[in-house]
PDB file of C-alpha atoms in Angstrom:
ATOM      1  CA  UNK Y  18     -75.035 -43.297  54.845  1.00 95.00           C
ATOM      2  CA  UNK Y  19     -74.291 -39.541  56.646  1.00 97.00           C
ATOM      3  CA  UNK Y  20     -74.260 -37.057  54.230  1.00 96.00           C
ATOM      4  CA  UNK Y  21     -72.676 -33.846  55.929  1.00 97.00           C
ATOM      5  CA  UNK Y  22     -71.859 -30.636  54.501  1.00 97.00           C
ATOM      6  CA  UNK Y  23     -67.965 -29.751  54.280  1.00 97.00           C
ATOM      7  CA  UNK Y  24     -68.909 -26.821  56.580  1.00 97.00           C
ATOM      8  CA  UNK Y  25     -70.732 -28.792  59.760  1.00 98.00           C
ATOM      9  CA  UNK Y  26     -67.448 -31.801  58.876  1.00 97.00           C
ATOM     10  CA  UNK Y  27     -64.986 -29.085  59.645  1.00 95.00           C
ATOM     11  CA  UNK Y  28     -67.182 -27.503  62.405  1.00 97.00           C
ATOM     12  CA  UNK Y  29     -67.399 -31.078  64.192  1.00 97.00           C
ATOM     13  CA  UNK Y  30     -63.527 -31.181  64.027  1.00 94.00           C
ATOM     14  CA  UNK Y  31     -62.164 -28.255  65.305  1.00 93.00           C
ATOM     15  CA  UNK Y  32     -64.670 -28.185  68.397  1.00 96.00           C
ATOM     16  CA  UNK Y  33     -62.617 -32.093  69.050  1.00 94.00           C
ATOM     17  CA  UNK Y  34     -59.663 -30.457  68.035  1.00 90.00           C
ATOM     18  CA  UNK Y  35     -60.181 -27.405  70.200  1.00 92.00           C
ATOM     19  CA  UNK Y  36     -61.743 -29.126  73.372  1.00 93.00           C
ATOM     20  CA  UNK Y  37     -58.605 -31.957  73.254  1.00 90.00           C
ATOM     21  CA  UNK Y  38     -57.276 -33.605  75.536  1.00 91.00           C
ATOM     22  CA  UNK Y  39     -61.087 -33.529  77.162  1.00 95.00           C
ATOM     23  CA  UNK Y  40     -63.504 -35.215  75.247  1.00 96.00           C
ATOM     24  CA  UNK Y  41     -66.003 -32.910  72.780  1.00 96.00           C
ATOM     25  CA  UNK Y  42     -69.825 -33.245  72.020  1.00 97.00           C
ATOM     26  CA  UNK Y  43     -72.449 -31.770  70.454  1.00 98.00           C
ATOM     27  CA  UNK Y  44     -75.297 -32.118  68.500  1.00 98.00           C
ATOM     28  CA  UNK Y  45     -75.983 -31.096  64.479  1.00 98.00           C
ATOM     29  CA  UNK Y  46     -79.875 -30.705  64.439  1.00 98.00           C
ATOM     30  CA  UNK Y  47     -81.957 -30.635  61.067  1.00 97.00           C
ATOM     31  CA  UNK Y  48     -85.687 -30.026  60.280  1.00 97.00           C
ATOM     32  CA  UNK Y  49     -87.806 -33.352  61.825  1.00 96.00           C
ATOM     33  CA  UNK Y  50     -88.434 -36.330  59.562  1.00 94.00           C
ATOM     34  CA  UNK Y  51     -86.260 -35.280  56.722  1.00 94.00           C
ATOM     35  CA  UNK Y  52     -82.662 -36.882  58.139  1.00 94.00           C
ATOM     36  CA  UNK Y  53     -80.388 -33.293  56.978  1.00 96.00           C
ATOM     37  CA  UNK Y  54     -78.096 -32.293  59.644  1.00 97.00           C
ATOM     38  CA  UNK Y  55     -77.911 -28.360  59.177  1.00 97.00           C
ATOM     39  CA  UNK Y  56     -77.419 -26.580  62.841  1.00 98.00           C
ATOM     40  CA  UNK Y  57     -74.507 -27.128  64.515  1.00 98.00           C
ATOM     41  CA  UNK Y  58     -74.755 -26.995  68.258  1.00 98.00           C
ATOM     42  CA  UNK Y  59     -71.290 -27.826  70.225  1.00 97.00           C
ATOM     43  CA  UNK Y  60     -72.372 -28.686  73.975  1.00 97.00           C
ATOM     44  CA  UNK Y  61     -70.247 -28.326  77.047  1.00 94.00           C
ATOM     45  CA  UNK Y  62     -68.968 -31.931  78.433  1.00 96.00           C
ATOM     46  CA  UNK Y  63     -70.049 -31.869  81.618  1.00 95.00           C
ATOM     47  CA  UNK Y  64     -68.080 -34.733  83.148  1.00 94.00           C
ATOM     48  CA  UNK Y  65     -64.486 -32.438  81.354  1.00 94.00           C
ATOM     49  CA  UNK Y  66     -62.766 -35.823  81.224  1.00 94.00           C
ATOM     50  CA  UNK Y  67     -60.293 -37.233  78.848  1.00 93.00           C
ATOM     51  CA  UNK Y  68     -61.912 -40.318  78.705  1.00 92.00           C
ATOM     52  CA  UNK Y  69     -65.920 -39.659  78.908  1.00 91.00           C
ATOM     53  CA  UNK Y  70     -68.410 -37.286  77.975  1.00 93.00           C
ATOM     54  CA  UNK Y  71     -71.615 -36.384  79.256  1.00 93.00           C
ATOM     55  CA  UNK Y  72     -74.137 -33.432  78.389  1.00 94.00           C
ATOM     56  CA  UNK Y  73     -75.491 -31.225  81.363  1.00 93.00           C
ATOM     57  CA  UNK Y  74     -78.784 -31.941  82.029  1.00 93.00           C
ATOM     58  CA  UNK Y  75     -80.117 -28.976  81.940  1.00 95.00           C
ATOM     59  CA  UNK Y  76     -78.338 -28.048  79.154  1.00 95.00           C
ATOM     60  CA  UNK Y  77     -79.887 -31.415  77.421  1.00 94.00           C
ATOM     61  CA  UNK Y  78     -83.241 -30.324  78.864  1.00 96.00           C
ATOM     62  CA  UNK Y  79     -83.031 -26.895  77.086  1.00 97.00           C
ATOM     63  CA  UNK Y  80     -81.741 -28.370  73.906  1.00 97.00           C
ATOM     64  CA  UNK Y  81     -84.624 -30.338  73.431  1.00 96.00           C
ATOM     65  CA  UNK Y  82     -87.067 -27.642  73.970  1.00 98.00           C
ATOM     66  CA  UNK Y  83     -85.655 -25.571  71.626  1.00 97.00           C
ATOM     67  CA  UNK Y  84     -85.447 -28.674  69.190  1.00 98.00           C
ATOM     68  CA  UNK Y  85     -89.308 -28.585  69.187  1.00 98.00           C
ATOM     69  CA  UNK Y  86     -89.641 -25.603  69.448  1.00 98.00           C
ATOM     70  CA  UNK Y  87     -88.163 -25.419  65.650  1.00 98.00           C
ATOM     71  CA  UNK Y  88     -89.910 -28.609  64.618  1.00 98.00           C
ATOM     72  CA  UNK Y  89     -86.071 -30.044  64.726  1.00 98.00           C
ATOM     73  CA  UNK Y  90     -84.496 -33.765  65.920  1.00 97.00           C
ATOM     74  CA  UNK Y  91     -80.853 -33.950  66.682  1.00 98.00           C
ATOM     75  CA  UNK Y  92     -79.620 -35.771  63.551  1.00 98.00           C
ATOM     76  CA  UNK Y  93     -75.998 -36.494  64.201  1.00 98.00           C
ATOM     77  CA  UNK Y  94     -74.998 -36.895  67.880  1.00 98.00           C
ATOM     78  CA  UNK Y  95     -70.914 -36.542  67.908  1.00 98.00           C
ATOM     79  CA  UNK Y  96     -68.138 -36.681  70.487  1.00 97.00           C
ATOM     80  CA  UNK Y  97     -64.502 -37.174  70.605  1.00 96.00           C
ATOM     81  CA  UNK Y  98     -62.174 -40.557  71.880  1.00 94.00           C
ATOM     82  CA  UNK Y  99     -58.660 -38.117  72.579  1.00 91.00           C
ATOM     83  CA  UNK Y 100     -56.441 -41.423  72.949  1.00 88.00           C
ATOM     84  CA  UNK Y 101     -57.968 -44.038  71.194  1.00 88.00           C
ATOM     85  CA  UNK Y 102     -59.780 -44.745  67.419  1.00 89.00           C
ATOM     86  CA  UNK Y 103     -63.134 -43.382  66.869  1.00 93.00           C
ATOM     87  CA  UNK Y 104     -65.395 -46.343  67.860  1.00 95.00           C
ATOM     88  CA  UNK Y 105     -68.094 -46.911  70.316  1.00 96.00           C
ATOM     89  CA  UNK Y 106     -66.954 -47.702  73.501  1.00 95.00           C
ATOM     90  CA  UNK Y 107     -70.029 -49.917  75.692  1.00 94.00           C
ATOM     91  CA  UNK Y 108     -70.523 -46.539  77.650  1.00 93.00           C
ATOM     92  CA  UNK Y 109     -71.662 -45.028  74.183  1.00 95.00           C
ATOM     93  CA  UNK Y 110     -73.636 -47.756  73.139  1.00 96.00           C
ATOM     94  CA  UNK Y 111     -75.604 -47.387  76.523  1.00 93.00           C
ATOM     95  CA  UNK Y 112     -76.218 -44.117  76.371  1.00 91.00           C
ATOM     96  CA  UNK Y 113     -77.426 -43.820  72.634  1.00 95.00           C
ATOM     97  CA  UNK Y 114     -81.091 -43.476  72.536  1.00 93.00           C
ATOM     98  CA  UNK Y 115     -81.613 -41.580  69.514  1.00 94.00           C
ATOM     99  CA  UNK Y 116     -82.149 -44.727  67.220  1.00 93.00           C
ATOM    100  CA  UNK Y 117     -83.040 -42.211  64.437  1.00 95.00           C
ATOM    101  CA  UNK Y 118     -79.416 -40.334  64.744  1.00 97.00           C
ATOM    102  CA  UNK Y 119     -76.208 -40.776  63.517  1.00 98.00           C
ATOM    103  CA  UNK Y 120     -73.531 -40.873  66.388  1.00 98.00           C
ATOM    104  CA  UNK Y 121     -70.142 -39.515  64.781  1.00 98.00           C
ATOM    105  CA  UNK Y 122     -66.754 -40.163  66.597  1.00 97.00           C
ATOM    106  CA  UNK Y 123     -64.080 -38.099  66.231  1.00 96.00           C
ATOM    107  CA  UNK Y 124     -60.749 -39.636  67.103  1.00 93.00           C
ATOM    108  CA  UNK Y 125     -57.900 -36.728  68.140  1.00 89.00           C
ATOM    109  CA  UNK Y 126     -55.369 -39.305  68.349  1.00 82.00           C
ATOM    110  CA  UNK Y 127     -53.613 -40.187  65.499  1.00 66.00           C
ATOM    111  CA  UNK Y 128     -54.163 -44.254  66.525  1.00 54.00           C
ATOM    112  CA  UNK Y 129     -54.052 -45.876  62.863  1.00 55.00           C
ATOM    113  CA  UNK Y 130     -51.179 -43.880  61.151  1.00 57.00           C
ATOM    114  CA  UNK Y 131     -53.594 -42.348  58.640  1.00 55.00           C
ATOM    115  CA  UNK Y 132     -53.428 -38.543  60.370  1.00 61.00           C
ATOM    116  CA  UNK Y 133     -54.222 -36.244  63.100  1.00 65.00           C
ATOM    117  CA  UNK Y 134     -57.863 -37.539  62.901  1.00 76.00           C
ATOM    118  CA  UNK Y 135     -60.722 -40.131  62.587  1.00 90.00           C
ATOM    119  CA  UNK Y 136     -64.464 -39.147  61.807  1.00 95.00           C
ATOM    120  CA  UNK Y 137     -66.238 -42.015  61.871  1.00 96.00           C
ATOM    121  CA  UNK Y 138     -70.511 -42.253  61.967  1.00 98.00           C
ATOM    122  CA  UNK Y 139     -72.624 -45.262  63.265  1.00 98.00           C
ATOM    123  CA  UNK Y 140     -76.177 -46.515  63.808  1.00 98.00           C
ATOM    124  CA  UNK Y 141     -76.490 -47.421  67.276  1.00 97.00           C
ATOM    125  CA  UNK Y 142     -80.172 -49.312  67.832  1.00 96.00           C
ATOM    126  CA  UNK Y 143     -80.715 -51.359  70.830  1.00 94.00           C
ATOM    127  CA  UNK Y 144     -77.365 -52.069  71.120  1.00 94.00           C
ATOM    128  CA  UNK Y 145     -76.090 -52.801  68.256  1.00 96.00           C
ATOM    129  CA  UNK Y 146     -73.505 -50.955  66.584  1.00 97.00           C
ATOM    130  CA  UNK Y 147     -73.685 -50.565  62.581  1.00 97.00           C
ATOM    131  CA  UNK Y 148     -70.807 -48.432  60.762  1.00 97.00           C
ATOM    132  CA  UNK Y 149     -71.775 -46.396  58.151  1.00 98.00           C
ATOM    133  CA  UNK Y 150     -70.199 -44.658  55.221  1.00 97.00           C
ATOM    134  CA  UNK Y 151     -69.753 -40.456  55.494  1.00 97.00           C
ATOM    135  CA  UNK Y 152     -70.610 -38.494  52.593  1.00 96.00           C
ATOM    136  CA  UNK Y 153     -69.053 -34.525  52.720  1.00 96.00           C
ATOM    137  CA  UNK Y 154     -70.730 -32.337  50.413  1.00 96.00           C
ATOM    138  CA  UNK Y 155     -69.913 -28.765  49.601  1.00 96.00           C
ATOM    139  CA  UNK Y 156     -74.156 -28.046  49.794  1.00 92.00           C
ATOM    140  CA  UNK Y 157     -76.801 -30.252  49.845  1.00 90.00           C
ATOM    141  CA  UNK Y 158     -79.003 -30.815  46.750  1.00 84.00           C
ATOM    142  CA  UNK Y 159     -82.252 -28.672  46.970  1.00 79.00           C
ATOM    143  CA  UNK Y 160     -85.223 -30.543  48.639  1.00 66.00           C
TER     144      UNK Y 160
END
């Protein structure tokens, strides 16, 4: 299960709200080996497309350093589908490689009648594609 703060939920949103009808991404990093997603990081999509997102390499490059750097590990990968529900197309499911993260879709089209939005968070490990549930929290319990 994701357990996100109301604060990083709403933060994820309005960068897919705000980068629509491209697609969004970003990272929400959190202190290695204990699986809390705390730092929000929006990234620029590279590719600016409606229907695919990709993270500037050198962007990527200097995310990383600065992850260890802080003794950090991206622990939700997220990105927006603008036109259709908030699932993992094959092109995501290829480029996970973060088996430890959770990869959260955001959905900007309203494509099951239930609102302007879907957040949705999966396990993606070699290949396979697990749903899991999404806990919002106003804070997270102390460590």
């Amino acid at each position: 299960m994701l357990t996100i703060t109301q604060s990083l939920y709403d933060q994820i949103v309005a960068h897919c709200r705000a980068d629509h009808p491209d697609e969004a991404c970003g990272v929400v990093a959190g202190p290695a080996g204990t699986g809390r997603a705390e730092r929000f990081i929006p990234m620029l999509n590279a590719a600016r497309s409606p229907t695919f997102y990709e993270f500037d390499s050198a962007d990527l490059l200097k995310l990383y350093r600065e992850l260890d750097d802080r003794d950090e590990e991206p622990v939700i990968i997220y990105h927006s589908h603008t036109a259709t529900e908030a699932y993992p197309s094959r092109t995501d499911v290829t480029y996970a490689n973060e088996p430890g993260a959770h990869y959260v879709l955001v959905s900007t089209a309203d494509t099951d009648d239930a609102g302007p939005f879907q957040f949705r968070s999966y396990r993606i490990v070699d290949g396979e594609i697990t749903e899991e549930d999404v806990e919002v929290v106003e804070a997270y319990e102390p460590a």
